[in-house]
Amino acid sequence: MDALTATLRIAASGLGAQSERLRVVSENLANAQSTGNFPGADPYQRKTVTFVSELDRVSGGSLVDVGAIDRDPSAFRLEFEPGNIAADENGYVKLPNVNVLIEMADMTEANRSYEANLQVIRQARDLISMTIDLMRTP
Amino acid sequence: MEPVNLFDLATRQSQWLAVRQTAIAGNIANVNTPGYLARDVEPFEKVLDRTGMMLGSTQPGHMGFGATEASFRTQAQEYNGALLPSKNTVVVENELMKAGEVRRAFEMNTAIVKAFHGMLLSVSKG
């Protein structure tokens, strides 16, 4: 496989990985207030995503792949709210361990990396069309 | 007919640039991968030094020892900044700068080939 096609392939894998990350961020944000539905129940647990580098045997480049989507083991927030359906016998409700600021920072970073990958695709396309332009008669 | 040296050189450089672009794409795709070390291709001057000593192939059946895409070695780069906790050494800004260099060099390369091609055409057309 020629190197520029491999470039497109690698950058596309980067786009895929970053959009998967953005999906996880949106899940966390959407569920930032999701409590359980019976007394003392655990709420939504924040998800984390890790990437692994993977050698592409066809092109020899290093693709990126979503390795695993894990759960954040940090403690839940507790809030005193006896009227809630998920409140335990002391009146405390467990809220998800999602920090909106961290999710926002994560989102910005995913965005930035996505744009960098897009830029690579744009450039590879330009290099290919420059080469094709050689064949046009002047 | 003796192959025109300039076309050979330009082809080799454009292959090298394409391989470098692949390395950059790999680095940018893995910008958030824990433990990934940024890679780069060996400098073009080194490739030229090496190819001077290679065996020529006189028949199509011979194994090629010339500069093919596979012969450009990529290696993990030395990194002298502070290592992140994730042990990732990619700096996006550096990669984008390298991509700009590749683009400029490629534009120059195709412009030279085009000019040379125009000269050959004007000679052959008379």
CSV table of C-alpha atoms in Angstrom, one decimal:
chain,number,residue,atom,x,y,z
A,1,MET,CA,0.0,0.0,0.0
A,2,ASP,CA,1.4,3.3,-0.9
A,3,ALA,CA,2.3,5.7,1.9
A,4,LEU,CA,-0.2,8.4,1.2
A,5,THR,CA,-3.1,6.0,1.2
A,6,ALA,CA,-1.8,4.6,4.5
A,7,THR,CA,-1.7,8.1,5.8
A,8,LEU,CA,-5.4,8.5,5.1
A,9,ARG,CA,-6.1,5.2,6.8
A,10,ILE,CA,-4.2,6.1,9.9
A,11,ALA,CA,-5.8,9.6,10.2
A,12,ALA,CA,-9.2,8.0,9.7
A,13,SER,CA,-8.5,5.6,12.6
A,14,GLY,CA,-7.6,8.7,14.7
A,15,LEU,CA,-10.9,10.3,13.8
A,16,GLY,CA,-12.8,7.2,14.8
A,17,ALA,CA,-11.0,6.9,18.2
A,18,GLN,CA,-11.5,10.6,19.0
A,19,SER,CA,-15.2,10.5,18.1
A,20,GLU,CA,-15.6,7.4,20.3
A,21,ARG,CA,-14.1,9.4,23.1
A,22,LEU,CA,-16.5,12.3,22.4
A,23,ARG,CA,-19.3,9.8,22.6
A,24,VAL,CA,-18.2,8.6,26.1
A,25,VAL,CA,-17.9,12.2,27.2
A,26,SER,CA,-21.4,13.0,26.1
A,27,GLU,CA,-22.7,9.9,27.9
A,28,ASN,CA,-21.0,11.1,31.1
A,29,LEU,CA,-22.4,14.6,30.7
A,30,ALA,CA,-25.9,13.4,29.9
A,31,ASN,CA,-25.9,11.2,33.0
A,32,ALA,CA,-24.3,13.7,35.4
A,33,GLN,CA,-27.4,13.7,37.5
A,34,SER,CA,-28.6,10.1,37.1
A,35,THR,CA,-29.3,8.5,40.5
A,36,GLY,CA,-30.5,5.0,41.2
A,37,ASN,CA,-34.1,4.1,41.5
A,38,PHE,CA,-34.4,2.3,44.8
A,39,PRO,CA,-33.2,3.3,48.3
A,40,GLY,CA,-29.4,3.2,48.7
A,41,ALA,CA,-28.9,2.4,45.0
A,42,ASP,CA,-25.6,3.2,43.2
A,43,PRO,CA,-25.9,6.0,40.6
A,44,TYR,CA,-24.4,6.2,37.1
A,45,GLN,CA,-20.7,5.5,37.3
A,46,ARG,CA,-18.4,7.7,35.1
A,47,LYS,CA,-17.0,5.9,32.0
A,48,THR,CA,-13.4,6.4,30.9
A,49,VAL,CA,-11.9,5.5,27.6
A,50,THR,CA,-8.3,4.4,26.8
A,51,PHE,CA,-6.5,4.2,23.5
A,52,VAL,CA,-4.0,1.6,22.3
A,53,SER,CA,-1.6,1.9,19.4
A,54,GLU,CA,-1.9,-0.9,16.9
A,55,LEU,CA,0.6,-1.8,14.1
A,56,ASP,CA,-1.2,-2.0,10.7
A,57,ARG,CA,0.4,-5.0,9.0
A,58,VAL,CA,-0.8,-3.8,5.5
A,59,SER,CA,0.7,-0.4,5.6
A,60,GLY,CA,3.3,-0.6,8.4
A,61,GLY,CA,1.9,2.5,10.1
A,62,SER,CA,0.6,2.7,13.6
A,63,LEU,CA,-3.2,2.9,13.8
A,64,VAL,CA,-5.0,3.8,17.0
A,65,ASP,CA,-7.8,1.8,18.4
A,66,VAL,CA,-10.2,2.2,21.4
A,67,GLY,CA,-8.7,-0.2,23.9
A,68,ALA,CA,-11.3,-0.5,26.7
A,69,ILE,CA,-14.1,1.6,28.1
A,70,ASP,CA,-13.8,1.3,31.9
A,71,ARG,CA,-15.6,2.6,34.9
A,72,ASP,CA,-14.1,5.3,37.1
A,73,PRO,CA,-13.7,3.7,40.5
A,74,SER,CA,-13.7,7.1,42.4
A,75,ALA,CA,-16.2,7.7,45.2
A,76,PHE,CA,-19.7,9.0,44.6
A,77,ARG,CA,-20.9,12.3,45.8
A,78,LEU,CA,-23.4,12.3,48.7
A,79,GLU,CA,-26.2,14.7,49.1
A,80,PHE,CA,-28.8,15.0,51.8
A,81,GLU,CA,-32.2,14.7,50.1
A,82,PRO,CA,-34.6,12.5,52.1
A,83,GLY,CA,-37.4,12.9,49.6
A,84,ASN,CA,-35.5,11.3,46.8
A,85,ILE,CA,-36.4,7.7,45.8
A,86,ALA,CA,-32.8,6.7,45.9
A,87,ALA,CA,-32.2,8.1,49.5
A,88,ASP,CA,-30.8,5.6,52.0
A,89,GLU,CA,-32.2,5.3,55.6
A,90,ASN,CA,-30.2,8.4,56.7
A,91,GLY,CA,-31.6,10.5,53.9
A,92,TYR,CA,-28.5,10.6,51.7
A,93,VAL,CA,-28.6,10.2,47.9
A,94,LYS,CA,-25.5,9.0,46.0
A,95,LEU,CA,-24.9,11.1,42.9
A,96,PRO,CA,-22.6,10.1,40.0
A,97,ASN,CA,-18.9,10.7,40.2
A,98,VAL,CA,-19.0,12.9,37.1
A,99,ASN,CA,-17.2,16.2,37.3
A,100,VAL,CA,-18.6,18.5,34.6
A,101,LEU,CA,-15.4,20.6,34.4
A,102,ILE,CA,-13.3,17.5,33.7
A,103,GLU,CA,-15.7,16.3,31.0
A,104,MET,CA,-15.5,19.8,29.4
A,105,ALA,CA,-11.7,19.7,29.4
A,106,ASP,CA,-11.9,16.2,27.9
A,107,MET,CA,-14.2,17.3,25.2
A,108,THR,CA,-12.0,20.2,24.3
A,109,GLU,CA,-9.0,17.9,24.0
A,110,ALA,CA,-10.9,15.4,21.9
A,111,ASN,CA,-12.0,18.2,19.6
A,112,ARG,CA,-8.5,19.5,19.2
A,113,SER,CA,-7.1,16.0,18.4
A,114,TYR,CA,-10.0,15.5,15.9
A,115,GLU,CA,-9.1,18.7,14.1
A,116,ALA,CA,-5.4,17.7,13.9
A,117,ASN,CA,-6.4,14.4,12.3
A,118,LEU,CA,-8.7,16.2,9.9
A,119,GLN,CA,-5.8,18.5,9.0
A,120,VAL,CA,-3.6,15.4,8.2
A,121,ILE,CA,-6.3,14.0,5.9
A,122,ARG,CA,-6.7,17.4,4.1
A,123,GLN,CA,-2.9,17.6,3.6
A,124,ALA,CA,-2.6,14.0,2.3
A,125,ARG,CA,-5.4,14.7,-0.2
A,126,ASP,CA,-3.5,17.8,-1.4
A,127,LEU,CA,-0.3,15.9,-1.8
A,128,ILE,CA,-2.1,13.3,-3.9
A,129,SER,CA,-3.7,15.9,-6.1
A,130,MET,CA,-0.3,17.7,-6.5
A,131,THR,CA,1.1,14.4,-7.8
A,132,ILE,CA,-1.8,13.9,-10.2
A,133,ASP,CA,-1.4,17.5,-11.4
A,134,LEU,CA,2.0,16.5,-12.8
A,135,MET,CA,0.2,14.6,-15.5
A,136,ARG,CA,-1.7,17.6,-16.7
A,137,THR,CA,-0.2,19.1,-19.8
A,138,PRO,CA,1.2,22.6,-19.1
B,1,MET,CA,18.4,4.8,-22.3
B,2,GLU,CA,20.1,6.2,-19.3
B,3,PRO,CA,17.4,7.3,-16.8
B,4,VAL,CA,17.5,11.0,-16.2
B,5,ASN,CA,18.9,11.4,-12.8
B,6,LEU,CA,16.7,14.3,-11.7
B,7,PHE,CA,13.5,12.3,-12.2
B,8,ASP,CA,14.9,9.4,-10.1
B,9,LEU,CA,16.0,11.8,-7.3
B,10,ALA,CA,12.6,13.6,-7.3
B,11,THR,CA,10.8,10.3,-7.2
B,12,ARG,CA,12.9,9.2,-4.3
B,13,GLN,CA,12.3,12.4,-2.4
B,14,SER,CA,8.5,12.3,-3.0
B,15,GLN,CA,8.5,8.7,-1.7
B,16,TRP,CA,10.4,9.8,1.4
B,17,LEU,CA,8.0,12.7,2.0
B,18,ALA,CA,5.0,10.3,1.7
B,19,VAL,CA,6.6,8.0,4.3
B,20,ARG,CA,7.3,11.0,6.5
B,21,GLN,CA,3.7,12.1,6.2
B,22,THR,CA,2.6,8.5,7.2
B,23,ALA,CA,4.8,8.8,10.3
B,24,ILE,CA,3.2,12.2,11.2
B,25,ALA,CA,-0.3,10.7,10.7
B,26,GLY,CA,0.6,7.9,13.0
B,27,ASN,CA,1.9,10.3,15.7
B,28,ILE,CA,-1.2,12.5,15.4
B,29,ALA,CA,-3.6,9.6,15.5
B,30,ASN,CA,-1.8,8.3,18.7
B,31,VAL,CA,-1.7,11.7,20.4
B,32,ASN,CA,-3.7,10.4,23.4
B,33,THR,CA,-2.4,6.8,23.5
B,34,PRO,CA,-0.6,6.0,26.7
B,35,GLY,CA,3.0,4.8,26.3
B,36,TYR,CA,3.2,5.8,22.6
B,37,LEU,CA,6.6,7.2,21.5
B,38,ALA,CA,6.6,9.7,18.6
B,39,ARG,CA,8.3,8.4,15.5
B,40,ASP,CA,10.1,10.0,12.5
B,41,VAL,CA,11.8,8.9,9.3
B,42,GLU,CA,15.6,9.1,9.0
B,43,PRO,CA,16.8,12.3,7.3
B,44,PHE,CA,16.8,12.3,3.5
B,45,GLU,CA,20.5,13.0,3.4
B,46,LYS,CA,21.1,9.7,5.2
B,47,VAL,CA,18.9,7.8,2.7
B,48,LEU,CA,21.0,9.3,-0.1
B,49,ASP,CA,24.3,8.4,1.5
B,50,ARG,CA,23.1,4.8,2.0
B,51,THR,CA,21.7,4.3,-1.5
B,52,GLY,CA,25.1,5.1,-3.1
B,53,MET,CA,26.5,1.8,-1.8
B,54,MET,CA,23.5,-0.4,-2.9
B,55,LEU,CA,23.6,-3.0,-5.5
B,56,GLY,CA,22.0,-2.2,-8.8
B,57,SER,CA,19.6,-4.6,-10.4
B,58,THR,CA,20.1,-5.3,-14.1
B,59,GLN,CA,17.2,-7.6,-14.7
B,60,PRO,CA,13.6,-7.5,-13.6
B,61,GLY,CA,14.0,-10.7,-11.7
B,62,HIS,CA,16.7,-9.3,-9.4
B,63,MET,CA,15.9,-8.4,-5.9
B,64,GLY,CA,15.7,-4.7,-5.6
B,65,PHE,CA,18.1,-3.0,-3.3
B,66,GLY,CA,17.3,0.6,-4.3
B,67,ALA,CA,15.4,3.0,-2.3
B,68,THR,CA,12.0,1.7,-2.0
B,69,GLU,CA,9.4,2.9,0.4
B,70,ALA,CA,10.1,0.0,2.7
B,71,SER,CA,13.8,1.0,3.0
B,72,PHE,CA,13.0,4.3,4.7
B,73,ARG,CA,13.5,3.5,8.4
B,74,THR,CA,11.2,5.1,10.9
B,75,GLN,CA,12.4,5.1,14.5
B,76,ALA,CA,11.2,6.5,17.8
B,77,GLN,CA,12.4,10.0,18.3
B,78,GLU,CA,14.5,11.2,21.1
B,79,TYR,CA,12.5,13.3,23.5
B,80,ASN,CA,14.0,15.9,25.8
B,81,GLY,CA,10.9,17.5,27.3
B,82,ALA,CA,9.1,16.6,30.5
B,83,LEU,CA,7.6,13.1,30.2
B,84,LEU,CA,3.8,13.1,30.8
B,85,PRO,CA,2.4,10.6,33.3
B,86,SER,CA,0.9,8.7,30.3
B,87,LYS,CA,4.5,8.3,28.9
B,88,ASN,CA,3.3,9.7,25.5
B,89,THR,CA,5.9,11.8,23.7
B,90,VAL,CA,3.8,13.3,20.9
B,91,VAL,CA,3.6,17.1,20.7
B,92,VAL,CA,0.8,18.1,18.3
B,93,GLU,CA,2.4,21.4,17.5
B,94,ASN,CA,5.7,19.8,16.4
B,95,GLU,CA,3.8,17.3,14.3
B,96,LEU,CA,1.8,20.1,12.5
B,97,MET,CA,5.1,21.9,11.9
B,98,LYS,CA,6.6,18.8,10.3
B,99,ALA,CA,3.5,18.4,8.2
B,100,GLY,CA,4.0,22.0,7.0
B,101,GLU,CA,7.6,21.2,6.1
B,102,VAL,CA,6.4,18.1,4.2
B,103,ARG,CA,3.9,20.1,2.3
B,104,ARG,CA,6.4,22.8,1.3
B,105,ALA,CA,9.0,20.3,0.2
B,106,PHE,CA,6.4,18.3,-1.8
B,107,GLU,CA,5.2,21.5,-3.6
B,108,MET,CA,8.8,22.3,-4.4
B,109,ASN,CA,9.3,18.8,-5.7
B,110,THR,CA,6.3,18.7,-7.9
B,111,ALA,CA,7.1,22.2,-9.3
B,112,ILE,CA,10.6,21.1,-10.2
B,113,VAL,CA,9.4,18.0,-11.9
B,114,LYS,CA,6.8,20.0,-13.8
B,115,ALA,CA,9.4,22.5,-15.0
B,116,PHE,CA,11.8,19.7,-16.0
B,117,HIS,CA,9.0,17.9,-17.8
B,118,GLY,CA,8.2,21.1,-19.6
B,119,MET,CA,11.8,21.5,-20.8
B,120,LEU,CA,11.8,17.9,-22.1
B,121,LEU,CA,8.5,18.5,-23.9
B,122,SER,CA,9.8,21.7,-25.5
B,123,VAL,CA,12.9,19.8,-26.7
B,124,SER,CA,11.0,16.9,-28.1
B,125,LYS,CA,8.3,19.0,-29.7
B,126,GLY,CA,10.9,21.2,-31.3
